[in-house]
XYZ file of C-alpha atoms in Angstrom:
463
model
C 18.218 32.572 -29.901
C 16.805 35.910 -31.168
C 13.148 36.775 -31.215
C 11.543 38.565 -34.162
C 8.467 39.853 -32.365
C 7.807 41.374 -28.952
C 4.244 41.210 -27.691
C 3.331 43.458 -24.782
C 0.104 42.961 -22.861
C -1.369 44.839 -19.932
C -3.555 43.016 -17.480
C -4.676 43.274 -13.893
C -3.098 40.488 -11.909
C -2.187 39.391 -8.432
C 0.723 41.202 -6.801
C 2.040 40.553 -3.341
C 5.105 41.418 -1.332
C 5.197 37.871 0.011
C 4.850 34.492 -1.731
C 1.770 32.336 -1.337
C 1.841 29.976 1.628
C 1.072 26.645 -0.054
C 0.036 23.644 2.048
C 0.063 20.299 0.260
C -1.594 16.970 1.030
C -0.190 14.154 -1.075
C 1.915 11.089 -1.668
C 5.293 10.419 -3.280
C 4.502 12.622 -6.301
C 4.514 15.568 -3.896
C 6.902 14.374 -1.185
C 10.236 16.156 -1.589
C 12.513 13.982 -3.713
C 15.449 15.187 -1.618
C 13.841 13.581 1.417
C 13.138 10.362 -0.479
C 16.794 10.270 -1.484
C 17.798 10.576 2.172
C 16.073 7.276 2.957
C 19.335 5.658 1.951
C 20.896 7.324 5.019
C 18.482 5.702 7.510
C 20.203 3.025 9.616
C 19.398 -0.492 8.424
C 16.892 0.831 5.874
C 19.744 2.347 3.891
C 21.337 -1.047 3.571
C 18.120 -2.340 2.008
C 17.273 0.491 -0.396
C 20.793 1.715 -1.228
C 21.019 2.959 -4.822
C 17.436 1.877 -5.485
C 16.023 5.144 -4.107
C 14.340 6.402 -7.255
C 15.341 10.105 -7.406
C 19.059 9.287 -7.116
C 21.251 8.110 -10.013
C 23.017 4.825 -9.498
C 26.627 4.892 -8.328
C 29.003 5.232 -9.986
C 27.321 7.988 -11.992
C 29.506 8.393 -15.100
C 27.622 11.373 -16.570
C 27.318 13.260 -13.299
C 23.514 13.474 -13.500
C 21.827 15.193 -10.583
C 18.934 13.601 -8.738
C 15.391 14.225 -9.888
C 13.362 17.129 -8.445
C 9.644 17.166 -7.812
C 7.159 19.987 -8.267
C 7.301 21.623 -4.784
C 11.099 21.600 -4.996
C 10.992 23.169 -8.445
C 8.689 25.943 -7.242
C 10.855 26.526 -4.179
C 13.955 26.795 -6.381
C 12.616 28.676 -9.408
C 9.596 30.539 -7.981
C 10.715 31.516 -4.456
C 8.937 34.874 -4.713
C 5.645 33.178 -5.577
C 5.539 29.930 -3.583
C 6.313 29.376 0.093
C 6.292 25.813 1.421
C 7.868 26.876 4.704
C 11.340 26.122 5.981
C 12.885 22.691 5.717
C 13.288 20.820 8.949
C 12.826 17.647 10.981
C 9.109 17.001 11.545
C 9.273 13.372 12.607
C 11.914 10.706 12.905
C 12.777 7.140 12.106
C 14.001 5.173 15.115
C 15.665 1.810 15.259
C 13.106 -0.136 17.263
C 13.943 -3.776 17.810
C 16.605 -3.381 15.100
C 14.044 -2.257 12.527
C 13.463 1.349 11.374
C 10.048 2.633 12.419
C 8.536 6.136 12.186
C 7.841 8.209 15.264
C 5.960 11.462 15.573
C 5.036 13.228 12.326
C 4.925 10.837 9.381
C 6.689 13.320 7.105
C 10.044 12.926 8.888
C 11.746 15.842 7.083
C 11.171 18.349 4.315
C 9.175 21.540 3.798
C 7.118 22.521 6.809
C 3.923 23.001 4.798
C 4.371 19.948 2.560
C 2.258 17.126 3.985
C 3.078 14.401 1.513
C 3.858 10.879 2.641
C 5.305 8.173 0.403
C 2.903 5.306 -0.307
C -0.236 6.910 1.118
C -3.674 6.626 -0.455
C -6.921 8.560 -0.273
C -8.027 6.011 2.329
C -4.998 6.782 4.515
C -5.687 10.506 4.343
C -9.417 10.115 4.923
C -8.670 8.073 8.031
C -6.062 10.570 9.215
C -8.339 13.586 8.804
C -11.505 11.972 10.172
C -9.815 10.411 13.227
C -10.682 6.902 12.128
C -7.213 5.354 11.987
C -7.904 1.857 13.212
C -9.738 0.230 10.336
C -7.835 1.443 7.272
C -5.295 -1.393 7.473
C -2.265 0.861 7.332
C -0.287 -0.308 10.361
C 2.156 1.078 11.407
C 1.313 4.389 9.647
C -1.942 4.760 11.563
C -0.066 4.869 14.882
C 1.317 8.287 13.882
C -1.723 9.916 12.305
C -2.498 12.146 15.271
C 0.846 13.964 15.294
C 0.680 14.491 11.536
C -2.907 15.719 11.720
C -2.066 18.161 14.502
C 0.778 19.645 12.435
C -1.429 19.860 9.366
C -4.262 21.668 11.129
C -1.792 24.248 12.420
C -0.605 24.989 8.876
C -4.098 25.003 7.350
C -5.090 27.886 9.609
C -2.712 30.291 7.842
C -2.541 28.768 4.364
C -3.035 30.923 1.263
C -3.622 27.862 -0.943
C -4.102 24.143 -0.257
C -3.198 21.576 -2.912
C -4.648 18.052 -2.629
C -2.883 15.620 -4.944
C -3.704 11.994 -4.229
C -5.017 8.859 -5.888
C -2.011 7.554 -7.787
C -1.350 4.867 -5.187
C -5.037 3.945 -5.136
C -4.810 3.166 -8.853
C -1.422 1.469 -8.566
C -2.578 -0.839 -5.773
C -5.747 -1.846 -7.621
C -4.514 -1.632 -11.211
C -4.757 -5.349 -11.934
C -8.386 -5.354 -10.771
C -9.182 -2.173 -12.701
C -7.524 -3.545 -15.855
C -9.301 -6.881 -15.771
C -12.699 -5.972 -14.332
C -15.709 -5.575 -16.587
C -16.930 -2.909 -14.177
C -14.077 -1.198 -12.271
C -16.341 1.362 -10.600
C -15.990 -0.308 -7.145
C -12.278 0.526 -7.338
C -12.564 3.965 -8.976
C -15.659 5.606 -7.500
C -14.359 5.596 -3.887
C -11.332 7.676 -4.966
C -13.523 10.657 -5.840
C -15.671 10.122 -2.741
C -12.646 10.124 -0.438
C -11.199 13.204 -2.172
C -14.489 14.919 -1.306
C -14.046 13.899 2.327
C -10.497 15.274 2.373
C -11.653 18.492 0.705
C -14.441 18.860 3.283
C -11.994 18.350 6.154
C -9.733 21.097 4.793
C -12.684 23.422 4.265
C -13.870 22.805 7.821
C -10.517 24.083 9.117
C -10.267 27.074 6.774
C -13.531 28.280 5.271
C -11.995 30.755 2.815
C -8.755 29.216 1.606
C -8.564 28.426 -2.132
C -8.250 24.675 -2.641
C -6.713 22.957 -5.647
C -7.674 19.318 -6.211
C -5.542 17.443 -8.733
C -6.931 14.873 -11.098
C -5.411 11.424 -10.712
C -2.550 10.497 -13.034
C -3.328 7.409 -15.095
C -0.577 5.156 -13.783
C -1.117 2.895 -16.781
C 1.126 5.357 -18.647
C 4.103 4.506 -16.444
C 6.588 2.001 -17.918
C 6.396 0.032 -14.675
C 2.757 -0.780 -15.440
C 2.300 -0.639 -19.212
C 5.131 -3.130 -19.722
C 2.989 -5.670 -17.828
C -0.575 -4.624 -18.649
C -0.172 -4.267 -22.379
C -3.218 -5.888 -23.986
C -4.315 -3.099 -26.394
C -8.074 -3.562 -26.026
C -7.906 -3.661 -22.228
C -5.498 -0.714 -22.197
C -8.039 1.309 -24.151
C -10.975 0.427 -21.903
C -8.916 0.991 -18.749
C -7.859 4.422 -20.000
C -11.482 5.237 -20.720
C -12.590 4.175 -17.230
C -9.868 6.243 -15.540
C -10.658 9.216 -17.783
C -14.308 8.952 -16.740
C -13.272 8.931 -13.077
C -11.185 12.061 -13.664
C -14.063 13.763 -15.454
C -16.211 13.050 -12.413
C -13.501 14.619 -10.235
C -13.407 17.682 -12.490
C -17.196 18.061 -12.458
C -17.429 17.560 -8.694
C -14.742 19.982 -7.592
C -15.218 22.716 -10.164
C -18.720 23.050 -8.707
C -17.385 23.641 -5.190
C -16.792 27.213 -3.978
C -13.266 28.596 -4.198
C -11.947 25.313 -5.607
C -10.122 24.603 -8.844
C -8.855 21.453 -10.524
C -5.268 20.806 -11.615
C -5.274 18.607 -14.717
C -2.402 16.295 -13.806
C -4.019 13.639 -15.989
C -2.926 15.670 -19.031
C 0.653 14.573 -18.426
C -0.146 10.861 -18.506
C -2.268 11.416 -21.613
C 0.793 12.973 -23.263
C 2.944 10.041 -22.159
C 0.425 7.715 -23.818
C -0.230 9.680 -26.990
C 2.627 12.040 -27.888
C 5.053 10.048 -30.011
C 7.790 10.967 -29.717
C 7.363 12.770 -26.422
C 9.072 16.122 -26.817
C 9.289 19.673 -25.528
C 9.820 22.118 -28.412
C 11.309 19.344 -30.505
C 13.732 18.084 -27.856
C 12.818 14.426 -27.584
C 12.516 12.517 -24.325
C 12.718 8.822 -23.607
C 9.684 7.668 -21.627
C 11.434 4.815 -19.806
C 13.740 5.462 -16.882
C 17.491 4.933 -16.815
C 19.788 3.873 -13.927
C 21.473 7.272 -14.014
C 18.307 9.425 -14.264
C 19.472 11.565 -17.210
C 17.431 14.760 -17.669
C 15.965 13.696 -21.034
C 14.047 10.746 -19.569
C 10.447 11.296 -18.525
C 10.410 8.809 -15.632
C 12.888 8.081 -12.879
C 14.882 4.887 -12.851
C 12.090 2.977 -11.072
C 9.876 3.526 -14.141
C 7.037 4.800 -11.966
C 7.868 8.182 -10.471
C 7.997 11.201 -12.793
C 11.427 12.654 -13.495
C 12.243 16.348 -13.339
C 10.803 17.229 -16.767
C 7.496 15.536 -15.982
C 7.392 17.147 -12.538
C 7.863 20.578 -14.146
C 4.799 19.892 -16.306
C 2.889 18.838 -13.176
C 3.993 22.109 -11.556
C 2.500 23.990 -14.498
C -0.886 22.339 -14.021
C -0.791 23.213 -10.305
C 0.152 26.829 -11.062
C -2.552 27.204 -13.712
C -5.130 25.923 -11.234
C -3.922 28.348 -8.547
C -4.173 31.200 -11.030
C -7.854 30.475 -11.635
C -8.477 31.329 -7.985
C -5.755 33.979 -7.552
C -5.156 35.489 -11.000
C -1.526 36.142 -11.861
C -0.186 34.620 -8.651
C 2.050 32.044 -10.337
C 4.229 32.022 -13.448
C 4.126 28.679 -15.275
C 7.345 27.312 -16.730
C 7.825 27.839 -20.437
C 9.209 24.853 -22.303
C 12.428 26.794 -22.890
C 12.798 27.364 -19.149
C 12.195 23.681 -18.434
C 14.776 22.631 -21.014
C 17.368 25.277 -20.160
C 17.168 26.455 -16.560
C 15.575 23.349 -15.048
C 17.186 20.500 -17.016
C 20.433 22.232 -18.112
C 19.800 21.177 -21.714
C 20.114 23.552 -24.674
C 16.559 24.491 -25.726
C 17.891 25.249 -29.220
C 19.460 21.826 -29.695
C 17.091 20.832 -32.535
C 18.228 23.833 -34.598
C 21.862 23.383 -33.574
C 21.800 19.785 -34.804
C 20.066 20.788 -38.052
C 22.504 23.654 -38.685
C 25.516 21.451 -37.958
C 24.452 19.095 -40.754
C 25.013 22.029 -43.154
C 28.139 23.345 -41.367
C 26.263 26.454 -40.228
C 26.761 28.370 -36.983
C 24.434 27.427 -34.099
C 23.189 31.041 -33.850
C 22.274 31.413 -37.542
C 18.494 30.998 -37.201
C 17.759 34.463 -38.650
C 20.494 34.445 -41.293
C 19.856 33.782 -44.992
C 22.934 31.687 -45.658
C 22.220 30.989 -49.354
C 20.721 34.373 -50.262
C 17.411 32.990 -51.521
C 15.248 35.210 -49.324
C 14.479 32.466 -46.787
C 16.145 32.728 -43.371
C 17.668 29.508 -42.090
C 14.867 29.037 -39.548
C 12.312 29.120 -42.367
C 14.450 26.722 -44.423
C 14.367 24.325 -41.456
C 10.589 24.738 -41.233
C 10.143 24.094 -44.954
C 12.552 21.159 -44.974
C 14.733 22.844 -47.607
C 18.489 23.351 -47.853
C 19.928 26.519 -46.296
C 23.002 26.344 -48.539
C 21.261 25.847 -51.903
C 18.877 28.440 -53.332
C 15.244 27.374 -52.822
C 12.036 28.663 -54.384
C 9.649 30.550 -52.128
C 6.117 29.190 -51.626
C 4.636 28.227 -54.955
C 1.546 29.828 -56.486
C 0.122 33.361 -56.654
C -0.874 35.748 -53.857
C -3.729 37.308 -55.768
C -7.536 36.887 -55.916
C -8.355 33.427 -57.120
C -4.848 32.219 -56.383
C -3.006 30.868 -53.381
C 0.413 30.039 -52.015
C 1.466 26.518 -51.060
C 4.483 25.389 -49.055
C 5.649 22.330 -47.156
C 5.987 22.095 -43.377
C 8.555 19.712 -41.927
C 6.844 17.936 -39.024
C 9.998 17.509 -36.933
C 10.993 21.161 -37.441
C 7.506 22.408 -36.544
C 7.938 20.969 -33.041
C 10.807 23.408 -32.490
C 9.602 26.342 -34.590
C 6.508 28.409 -33.844
C 5.272 29.872 -37.100
C 2.418 31.886 -38.521
C 1.212 32.970 -41.959
C 0.544 36.713 -41.922
C -0.954 39.276 -44.306
C -0.906 43.049 -44.578
C -2.572 45.657 -46.773
C 0.334 48.113 -46.418
C 3.477 46.278 -45.203
C 2.989 48.062 -41.887
C 0.201 46.311 -39.950
C 0.264 42.502 -40.046
C -2.388 40.010 -38.952
C -2.614 36.233 -39.082
C -4.220 34.764 -42.164
C -7.627 33.545 -40.884
C -7.947 29.790 -40.609
C -10.805 29.981 -43.106
C -8.158 30.916 -45.690
C -5.324 28.767 -44.355
C -5.511 25.048 -45.040
C -3.149 22.560 -43.363
C -3.203 19.078 -44.839
C -0.524 16.713 -43.615
C 2.777 18.444 -44.328
C 1.321 20.957 -46.809
C -0.022 24.453 -46.097
C -2.035 26.608 -48.506
C -2.989 30.250 -47.917
C -5.363 32.290 -50.084
C -5.421 36.122 -50.110
C -8.237 38.419 -48.942
C -10.593 40.103 -51.367
C -8.629 43.362 -51.388
C -7.105 45.434 -54.146
C -3.669 44.895 -52.645
C -2.294 42.541 -49.978
C 1.107 41.273 -48.890
C 2.094 37.933 -47.382
C 4.861 36.671 -45.106
C 5.721 33.723 -42.903
C 6.876 34.535 -39.386
C 9.052 31.873 -37.717
C 10.557 31.861 -34.232
C 11.961 29.246 -31.874
C 9.063 27.979 -29.775
C 8.787 29.652 -26.340
């Protein structure tokens, strides 16, 4: 889809001949989805989990959907010159012991060498692992293998360029009923921040200068798996408020620590709660999972783990947080890249569908099909017909006057637009918000106090 403007900026940013060595400490949100999918291959265990492994579509898979990818995988695939999670390999194993699969050695089993994420773990598990207090955290048999995992982690921390700590989702999941129903859930929420501090301190003790990113905790109440059960509106609202307060405490705590930044992963679950319909540039997503994990569903088929689109948004929050410590080190995904390159969807599908309703070509965004002076993209924005002549914005662009036009809400999700003015038809600037009023689906712009001024609307597909 063509662009009408090119904006060039010059800034001083991070450049490096080698990608950042990123060490992660996390749970199933960070554990490589490819390794989760391979659980179905484990003897005996595979017979139990089978097609229920959440990143994998059910079989048969009639639409040929690929498995879901998580944020380290997405960075490894699409940002290999910026992010280095180490080689993939075998770091532990699962043995058949007494005819039951049990872990041995490093808890991670397989995956990226620098990715220390273990399915099902909590902040308590990781606090115990890092503080050599494995006996009393109640995590048998995981605690039998803490030492090997810790030894591997300390080796990687010594040479890390960035450490990302992303934990707490399982803490909330395991205690969600108590949090939801308690008048005071602080006994369940406050320890999460405290244990994240302990984990942060353990990392800092091993590497005094490494930048550390601490992620806020996703509000698991936004997952279909939980909100379909805990759906009393008043309690939902208070639970959200309590979890938001916990996350604000996390933000305040870690932004005050040296060389530490916070990744706002909670923004994604807020969007899942509040953005209706959930969309990227007008391409709508279904929140609930599907047995075949299609790319336009926000959650995997288990209705708890984020699908590829959601993981790409998580990746953006991680990259933005890294950039606050190492400016320019990472390139966040644009929505068009997520839709096109990552999900193999057409990022221009909203316009294609709109144009098809008028029998117009899919690449006709900049064409004026009915000769009324409004390109088709602007007609879509205004909610007018591209094949029947339409009046331009109504009113007068003169002192004391103003121009008014309608904005189609659905179209504005796909189209990025601006109202611009110029004294000479050469230099253009945005109409200041003090002279641009947006009320519902109506926009009104008033001119500056100049002898002469010109007006235009600039519309482009959203980036």
